[in-house]
Amino acid sequence: MIRHQIRLAAAAAACLVLAACSGPTSMEPPSVDVPTPLPSGIDFDPDVETAAPEECNALASYAPGAVTAEQARAQLDDDGRISIGISQSTNLMGYRDPETNALAGFDIDIATAIAEKLLGEGADIRWVPMTSSERVPSLDEDRVDMIVRTMTMTCDRWTEVEFSAEYYHAGQRLLVPKASGITGLADLTAEDLVCTGHGSTSVRTIAEQAESEMVTVPDYNDCLVLLQQGTVDAIAIDDTILAGMAVQDPTLHVVGEAFSDEPYGIAMQLGNTDLARFVNGALEDVIAEGTWQQAYDEWLEGPLAVEAAPPSPQYRD
Ligand code: GLU
């Protein structure tokens, strides 16, 4: 700030000296070269996973069976309280409501409903905000009991965590300025720069499917500022997340068909199949009781402009 003021003052002094000999036009404000601020951790040349992905049925989780709430609670770090990894900055899915400062969104409603099946109404929940790439390590390092954070069930991730059955079916799309004329992935050229979140499934999808260059940021929400300031031409990530950004900035819109499948699962520590079975039973109840539909209608139906029903669970045993 002080450096900018010194540069401004020096430029103004130079202008006054010049004004003596070159007339009133030189009294125009000096043009100041202020660099465009960039988010920390931005990567203009991100690594892309090139190894062939694992193969499996990524949707198949563990049948509910007869795991009681008490048995499932014994799997938690502290059996009276559950730690849940979430996003606190993803509008519509997991964000801080500015009026109440409480967490709100579709993922928060699903997580709360599951926690209440496990611990009873008013369950003691410790919310742990995290970025996409912090999800797997936070389970590995025992920092959370489960993660409900727009997390796609992939075969690669099944080697690192246990997933519940699918609780939401998203797909990746593009968010662009309405004035850009871009209507979908096929319109992106090698000149375009697409932003996505480090540690998200979009990195691989964009590398495989788009002509354009890619930039990643640790928190995909920073893509929104980069798009608004014109540093990037589009954002690629799940339609749920993009819909939340479009609500925040009406000069932007979501375009094109979904170019990937992003089935969301609740992630738990590898080997904790008892908790996964209990969560799957709880999820069936949450769906049967209408809580899923209520959450969808409240958060996503309007912004996504489609009616949706909950996914049918698939079990491997
Ligand atoms: N659903 C995608 C994923 O799990 C993108 C969203 C995110 O990173 O949270 O990677």
Short mmCIF file of C-alpha atoms and ligand atoms in Angstrom, two decimals:
data_model
loop_
_atom_site.label_atom_id
_atom_site.label_comp_id
_atom_site.label_asym_id
_atom_site.label_seq_id
_atom_site.Cartn_x
_atom_site.Cartn_y
_atom_site.Cartn_z
CA MET A 1 0.00 0.00 0.00
CA ILE A 2 2.74 2.46 1.04
CA ARG A 3 4.82 1.45 -2.00
CA HIS A 4 1.83 2.14 -4.24
CA GLN A 5 1.38 5.58 -2.63
CA ILE A 6 5.06 6.43 -3.19
CA ARG A 7 4.79 5.32 -6.83
CA LEU A 8 1.63 7.39 -7.27
CA ALA A 9 3.25 10.48 -5.69
CA ALA A 10 6.37 10.14 -7.90
CA ALA A 11 4.21 9.78 -10.99
CA ALA A 12 2.13 12.84 -10.02
CA ALA A 13 5.30 14.94 -9.43
CA ALA A 14 6.67 13.94 -12.84
CA CYS A 15 3.33 14.89 -14.34
CA LEU A 16 3.42 18.39 -12.78
CA VAL A 17 6.93 19.03 -14.16
CA LEU A 18 5.80 17.94 -17.62
CA ALA A 19 2.58 19.99 -17.33
CA ALA A 20 4.64 23.21 -17.47
CA CYS A 21 5.67 22.54 -21.06
CA SER A 22 3.10 20.18 -22.50
CA GLY A 23 -0.31 21.68 -21.70
CA PRO A 24 -3.39 20.43 -19.92
CA THR A 25 -3.54 16.88 -21.38
CA SER A 26 -0.64 15.82 -19.14
CA MET A 27 -2.80 16.57 -16.07
CA GLU A 28 -4.64 13.27 -16.67
CA PRO A 29 -4.20 10.77 -13.85
CA PRO A 30 -1.04 8.71 -14.28
CA SER A 31 -1.54 5.14 -15.35
CA VAL A 32 -0.26 2.92 -12.56
CA ASP A 33 0.90 -0.60 -13.22
CA VAL A 34 -0.66 -2.58 -10.34
CA PRO A 35 -0.18 -6.35 -10.72
CA THR A 36 -3.35 -8.47 -10.77
CA PRO A 37 -3.51 -10.26 -7.42
CA LEU A 38 -3.34 -14.06 -7.71
CA PRO A 39 -4.41 -16.61 -5.07
CA SER A 40 -1.63 -18.37 -3.20
CA GLY A 41 -0.87 -21.84 -4.45
CA ILE A 42 -2.03 -21.09 -8.00
CA ASP A 43 -0.41 -23.48 -10.47
CA PHE A 44 -0.24 -22.55 -14.17
CA ASP A 45 1.32 -25.91 -15.05
CA PRO A 46 -0.42 -28.50 -12.86
CA ASP A 47 0.63 -32.14 -12.78
CA VAL A 48 -1.94 -34.42 -14.33
CA GLU A 49 -2.29 -38.05 -13.22
CA THR A 50 -1.42 -40.11 -16.28
CA ALA A 51 -1.51 -43.64 -14.79
CA ALA A 52 -4.51 -45.65 -15.95
CA PRO A 53 -7.31 -45.33 -13.38
CA GLU A 54 -8.22 -48.34 -11.24
CA GLU A 55 -11.20 -50.31 -12.48
CA CYS A 56 -14.12 -51.26 -10.26
CA ASN A 57 -17.80 -50.54 -9.75
CA ALA A 58 -17.28 -47.23 -7.96
CA LEU A 59 -20.94 -47.08 -6.93
CA ALA A 60 -21.01 -50.35 -4.97
CA SER A 61 -20.76 -49.86 -1.22
CA TYR A 62 -21.51 -52.16 1.75
CA ALA A 63 -25.06 -53.40 2.43
CA PRO A 64 -26.44 -51.91 5.66
CA GLY A 65 -26.71 -55.27 7.52
CA ALA A 66 -27.11 -55.34 11.25
CA VAL A 67 -24.58 -52.81 12.55
CA THR A 68 -26.24 -50.99 15.46
CA ALA A 69 -25.78 -47.30 16.25
CA GLU A 70 -23.86 -48.33 19.34
CA GLN A 71 -21.47 -50.50 17.31
CA ALA A 72 -21.06 -47.71 14.77
CA ARG A 73 -20.41 -45.14 17.52
CA ALA A 74 -17.61 -47.35 18.81
CA GLN A 75 -15.87 -46.69 15.47
CA LEU A 76 -15.69 -42.93 16.10
CA ASP A 77 -12.64 -41.27 17.54
CA ASP A 78 -14.79 -40.11 20.46
CA ASP A 79 -18.04 -42.07 20.75
CA GLY A 80 -20.10 -39.09 21.92
CA ARG A 81 -19.13 -36.78 19.11
CA ILE A 82 -18.49 -37.01 15.36
CA SER A 83 -15.90 -35.04 13.36
CA ILE A 84 -17.05 -34.34 9.83
CA GLY A 85 -14.95 -32.87 6.99
CA ILE A 86 -16.90 -30.32 4.96
CA SER A 87 -16.48 -27.20 2.86
CA GLN A 88 -17.36 -23.90 4.49
CA SER A 89 -17.05 -21.85 1.30
CA THR A 90 -19.05 -23.74 -1.33
CA ASN A 91 -22.28 -21.83 -1.81
CA LEU A 92 -25.35 -24.15 -1.75
CA MET A 93 -23.36 -27.22 -0.65
CA GLY A 94 -21.38 -26.23 2.45
CA TYR A 95 -20.92 -22.57 3.33
CA ARG A 96 -21.22 -20.10 6.20
CA ASP A 97 -24.58 -18.36 6.16
CA PRO A 98 -23.55 -14.71 6.56
CA GLU A 99 -26.62 -13.90 8.66
CA THR A 100 -26.23 -16.65 11.25
CA ASN A 101 -22.57 -17.61 10.69
CA ALA A 102 -23.83 -21.21 10.87
CA LEU A 103 -22.91 -23.80 8.27
CA ALA A 104 -25.58 -24.39 5.66
CA GLY A 105 -26.12 -26.23 2.38
CA PHE A 106 -27.01 -29.60 0.88
CA ASP A 107 -23.93 -31.45 2.17
CA ILE A 108 -24.41 -29.93 5.62
CA ASP A 109 -28.04 -31.13 5.74
CA ILE A 110 -27.08 -34.66 4.67
CA ALA A 111 -24.19 -34.78 7.15
CA THR A 112 -26.39 -33.51 9.98
CA ALA A 113 -29.12 -36.05 9.22
CA ILE A 114 -26.61 -38.94 9.21
CA ALA A 115 -24.96 -37.71 12.43
CA GLU A 116 -28.38 -37.57 14.12
CA LYS A 117 -29.09 -41.18 13.14
CA LEU A 118 -25.82 -42.09 14.83
CA LEU A 119 -25.84 -39.83 17.89
CA GLY A 120 -29.44 -38.70 18.25
CA GLU A 121 -31.11 -35.35 17.72
CA GLY A 122 -28.87 -32.35 18.38
CA ALA A 123 -25.82 -34.56 17.74
CA ASP A 124 -22.49 -33.15 18.84
CA ILE A 125 -20.76 -32.48 15.52
CA ARG A 126 -17.27 -31.05 15.13
CA TRP A 127 -17.19 -29.53 11.65
CA VAL A 128 -13.77 -29.55 10.01
CA PRO A 129 -13.48 -27.29 6.95
CA MET A 130 -11.09 -28.53 4.29
CA THR A 131 -10.09 -28.20 0.64
CA SER A 132 -10.49 -30.99 -1.91
CA SER A 133 -6.93 -32.26 -1.59
CA GLU A 134 -7.10 -32.35 2.21
CA ARG A 135 -9.94 -34.90 2.22
CA VAL A 136 -8.04 -38.20 1.93
CA PRO A 137 -5.10 -37.16 4.20
CA SER A 138 -7.53 -35.97 6.89
CA LEU A 139 -9.04 -39.47 7.07
CA ASP A 140 -5.62 -41.15 6.88
CA GLU A 141 -4.33 -39.00 9.72
CA ASP A 142 -7.45 -39.61 11.80
CA ARG A 143 -8.44 -35.93 11.88
CA VAL A 144 -12.07 -36.67 10.97
CA ASP A 145 -14.48 -39.61 11.16
CA MET A 146 -16.17 -38.90 7.85
CA ILE A 147 -16.25 -36.47 4.96
CA VAL A 148 -19.34 -35.04 3.31
CA ARG A 149 -17.79 -32.63 0.82
CA THR A 150 -18.81 -32.93 -2.85
CA MET A 151 -16.56 -35.99 -3.00
CA THR A 152 -16.76 -38.16 -6.10
CA MET A 153 -16.57 -41.91 -5.63
CA THR A 154 -13.77 -43.09 -7.93
CA CYS A 155 -12.01 -46.45 -8.10
CA ASP A 156 -8.70 -44.75 -7.29
CA ARG A 157 -10.19 -43.21 -4.15
CA TRP A 158 -11.74 -46.56 -3.16
CA THR A 159 -8.14 -47.76 -2.59
CA GLU A 160 -7.71 -44.98 0.01
CA VAL A 161 -11.08 -44.62 1.76
CA GLU A 162 -14.40 -46.40 2.27
CA PHE A 163 -17.41 -44.78 0.66
CA SER A 164 -21.07 -44.92 1.52
CA ALA A 165 -23.56 -45.60 -1.26
CA GLU A 166 -24.01 -42.70 -3.67
CA TYR A 167 -25.99 -39.86 -2.09
CA TYR A 168 -26.00 -37.40 -5.00
CA HIS A 169 -25.25 -37.55 -8.72
CA ALA A 170 -23.38 -34.50 -10.04
CA GLY A 171 -21.52 -33.89 -13.31
CA GLN A 172 -18.84 -31.47 -14.41
CA ARG A 173 -19.80 -28.51 -16.55
CA LEU A 174 -18.38 -25.08 -17.39
CA LEU A 175 -18.99 -21.66 -15.88
CA VAL A 176 -18.26 -18.73 -18.23
CA PRO A 177 -19.13 -15.03 -18.54
CA LYS A 178 -22.48 -14.65 -20.32
CA ALA A 179 -20.76 -12.25 -22.73
CA SER A 180 -18.07 -14.81 -23.70
CA GLY A 181 -20.14 -16.67 -26.28
CA ILE A 182 -18.69 -19.99 -25.02
CA THR A 183 -21.46 -22.59 -25.05
CA GLY A 184 -19.62 -25.72 -23.95
CA LEU A 185 -16.39 -27.67 -23.79
CA ALA A 186 -16.09 -27.90 -27.60
CA ASP A 187 -15.85 -24.09 -27.86
CA LEU A 188 -12.69 -23.93 -25.76
CA THR A 189 -9.53 -23.44 -27.80
CA ALA A 190 -5.83 -23.78 -27.00
CA GLU A 191 -5.87 -20.02 -26.30
CA ASP A 192 -8.33 -20.43 -23.44
CA LEU A 193 -7.38 -20.94 -19.83
CA VAL A 194 -9.63 -23.10 -17.66
CA CYS A 195 -9.51 -23.01 -13.88
CA THR A 196 -10.25 -25.87 -11.52
CA GLY A 197 -9.46 -27.07 -8.00
CA HIS A 198 -6.25 -28.89 -7.13
CA GLY A 199 -7.07 -32.41 -5.93
CA SER A 200 -10.40 -32.52 -7.75
CA THR A 201 -11.46 -35.03 -10.40
CA SER A 202 -11.73 -32.12 -12.86
CA VAL A 203 -7.96 -31.93 -13.34
CA ARG A 204 -7.84 -35.23 -15.17
CA THR A 205 -11.14 -34.70 -16.97
CA ILE A 206 -10.08 -31.33 -18.38
CA ALA A 207 -6.66 -32.65 -19.41
CA GLU A 208 -8.36 -35.51 -21.27
CA GLN A 209 -11.30 -33.69 -22.78
CA ALA A 210 -10.44 -30.02 -23.40
CA GLU A 211 -8.13 -28.32 -25.89
CA SER A 212 -7.39 -25.49 -23.50
CA GLU A 213 -4.66 -24.83 -20.98
CA MET A 214 -5.46 -25.43 -17.32
CA VAL A 215 -4.70 -23.61 -14.09
CA THR A 216 -5.40 -25.03 -10.63
CA VAL A 217 -5.88 -23.39 -7.24
CA PRO A 218 -5.99 -25.12 -3.83
CA ASP A 219 -9.55 -23.87 -3.26
CA TYR A 220 -11.72 -23.91 -6.40
CA ASN A 221 -13.60 -20.87 -5.06
CA ASP A 222 -10.56 -18.79 -6.01
CA CYS A 223 -11.38 -19.69 -9.64
CA LEU A 224 -14.38 -17.36 -9.34
CA VAL A 225 -12.20 -14.29 -8.72
CA LEU A 226 -9.82 -15.36 -11.49
CA LEU A 227 -12.76 -15.58 -13.89
CA GLN A 228 -14.16 -12.23 -12.77
CA GLN A 229 -10.81 -10.48 -13.26
CA GLY A 230 -10.35 -12.09 -16.69
CA THR A 231 -7.27 -14.13 -15.77
CA VAL A 232 -9.08 -17.32 -16.85
CA ASP A 233 -11.78 -17.91 -19.47
CA ALA A 234 -13.83 -20.63 -17.77
CA ILE A 235 -14.18 -22.71 -14.62
CA ALA A 236 -14.64 -26.46 -14.82
CA ILE A 237 -15.99 -28.30 -11.79
CA ASP A 238 -19.19 -30.00 -10.62
CA ASP A 239 -22.51 -28.44 -11.66
CA THR A 240 -23.52 -28.18 -7.97
CA ILE A 241 -20.53 -25.95 -7.22
CA LEU A 242 -20.85 -23.90 -10.42
CA ALA A 243 -24.55 -23.30 -9.74
CA GLY A 244 -23.56 -21.74 -6.41
CA MET A 245 -21.04 -19.44 -8.12
CA ALA A 246 -23.60 -18.41 -10.76
CA VAL A 247 -25.96 -17.40 -7.94
CA GLN A 248 -23.20 -15.16 -6.57
CA ASP A 249 -22.43 -13.48 -9.91
CA PRO A 250 -25.32 -13.05 -12.36
CA THR A 251 -22.94 -12.03 -15.18
CA LEU A 252 -21.81 -15.67 -15.31
CA HIS A 253 -23.67 -18.79 -16.40
CA VAL A 254 -23.26 -22.55 -16.52
CA VAL A 255 -23.05 -23.91 -20.07
CA GLY A 256 -22.94 -27.18 -22.03
CA GLU A 257 -23.87 -30.70 -21.13
CA ALA A 258 -22.23 -32.46 -18.20
CA PHE A 259 -18.98 -34.01 -19.47
CA SER A 260 -18.37 -36.35 -16.53
CA ASP A 261 -20.20 -38.36 -13.88
CA GLU A 262 -19.54 -37.29 -10.32
CA PRO A 263 -21.34 -39.65 -7.94
CA TYR A 264 -20.94 -38.26 -4.42
CA GLY A 265 -20.21 -40.59 -1.53
CA ILE A 266 -19.60 -40.04 2.17
CA ALA A 267 -15.99 -41.03 2.78
CA MET A 268 -14.74 -42.88 5.86
CA GLN A 269 -11.42 -44.37 6.95
CA LEU A 270 -10.17 -47.32 4.94
CA GLY A 271 -11.25 -50.54 6.69
CA ASN A 272 -14.08 -48.90 8.65
CA THR A 273 -16.75 -50.94 6.90
CA ASP A 274 -18.94 -51.13 10.04
CA LEU A 275 -19.35 -47.37 10.00
CA ALA A 276 -19.97 -47.47 6.23
CA ARG A 277 -22.71 -50.09 6.70
CA PHE A 278 -24.38 -48.02 9.40
CA VAL A 279 -24.15 -44.86 7.28
CA ASN A 280 -25.75 -46.70 4.35
CA GLY A 281 -28.69 -47.76 6.55
CA ALA A 282 -28.98 -44.18 7.81
CA LEU A 283 -28.88 -42.87 4.25
CA GLU A 284 -31.74 -45.19 3.26
CA ASP A 285 -33.77 -43.78 6.18
CA VAL A 286 -32.88 -40.18 5.34
CA ILE A 287 -34.11 -40.78 1.80
CA ALA A 288 -37.27 -42.68 2.88
CA GLU A 289 -38.19 -39.97 5.39
CA GLY A 290 -38.02 -37.25 2.71
CA THR A 291 -35.07 -35.39 4.25
CA TRP A 292 -32.98 -35.84 1.08
CA GLN A 293 -35.74 -34.44 -1.12
CA GLN A 294 -36.30 -31.52 1.22
CA ALA A 295 -32.59 -30.66 1.15
CA TYR A 296 -32.45 -30.94 -2.65
CA ASP A 297 -35.52 -28.77 -3.11
CA GLU A 298 -34.20 -26.17 -0.72
CA TRP A 299 -30.66 -25.83 -2.08
CA LEU A 300 -30.32 -27.17 -5.58
CA GLU A 301 -33.60 -27.46 -7.45
CA GLY A 302 -33.87 -23.72 -8.23
CA PRO A 303 -30.22 -23.00 -9.08
CA LEU A 304 -29.83 -26.19 -11.16
CA ALA A 305 -33.29 -25.74 -12.68
CA VAL A 306 -34.04 -29.48 -12.63
CA GLU A 307 -36.12 -31.71 -10.45
CA ALA A 308 -34.19 -34.68 -9.10
CA ALA A 309 -34.79 -37.79 -7.04
CA PRO A 310 -32.27 -39.48 -4.78
CA PRO A 311 -29.96 -42.09 -6.34
CA SER A 312 -30.74 -45.77 -5.70
CA PRO A 313 -28.06 -47.39 -3.56
CA GLN A 314 -25.87 -50.13 -4.99
CA TYR A 315 -24.26 -52.69 -2.69
CA ARG A 316 -21.44 -55.13 -3.31
CA ASP A 317 -22.55 -57.72 -0.72
N1 GLU B 1 -16.49 -33.89 -7.05
C1 GLU B 1 -15.17 -33.57 -7.45
C2 GLU B 1 -14.15 -34.25 -6.58
O1 GLU B 1 -14.48 -34.89 -5.62
C3 GLU B 1 -14.89 -32.09 -7.53
C4 GLU B 1 -15.37 -31.29 -6.36
C5 GLU B 1 -14.38 -31.16 -5.26
O2 GLU B 1 -13.17 -31.16 -5.48
O3 GLU B 1 -14.83 -31.04 -4.11
O4 GLU B 1 -12.99 -34.18 -6.85
#
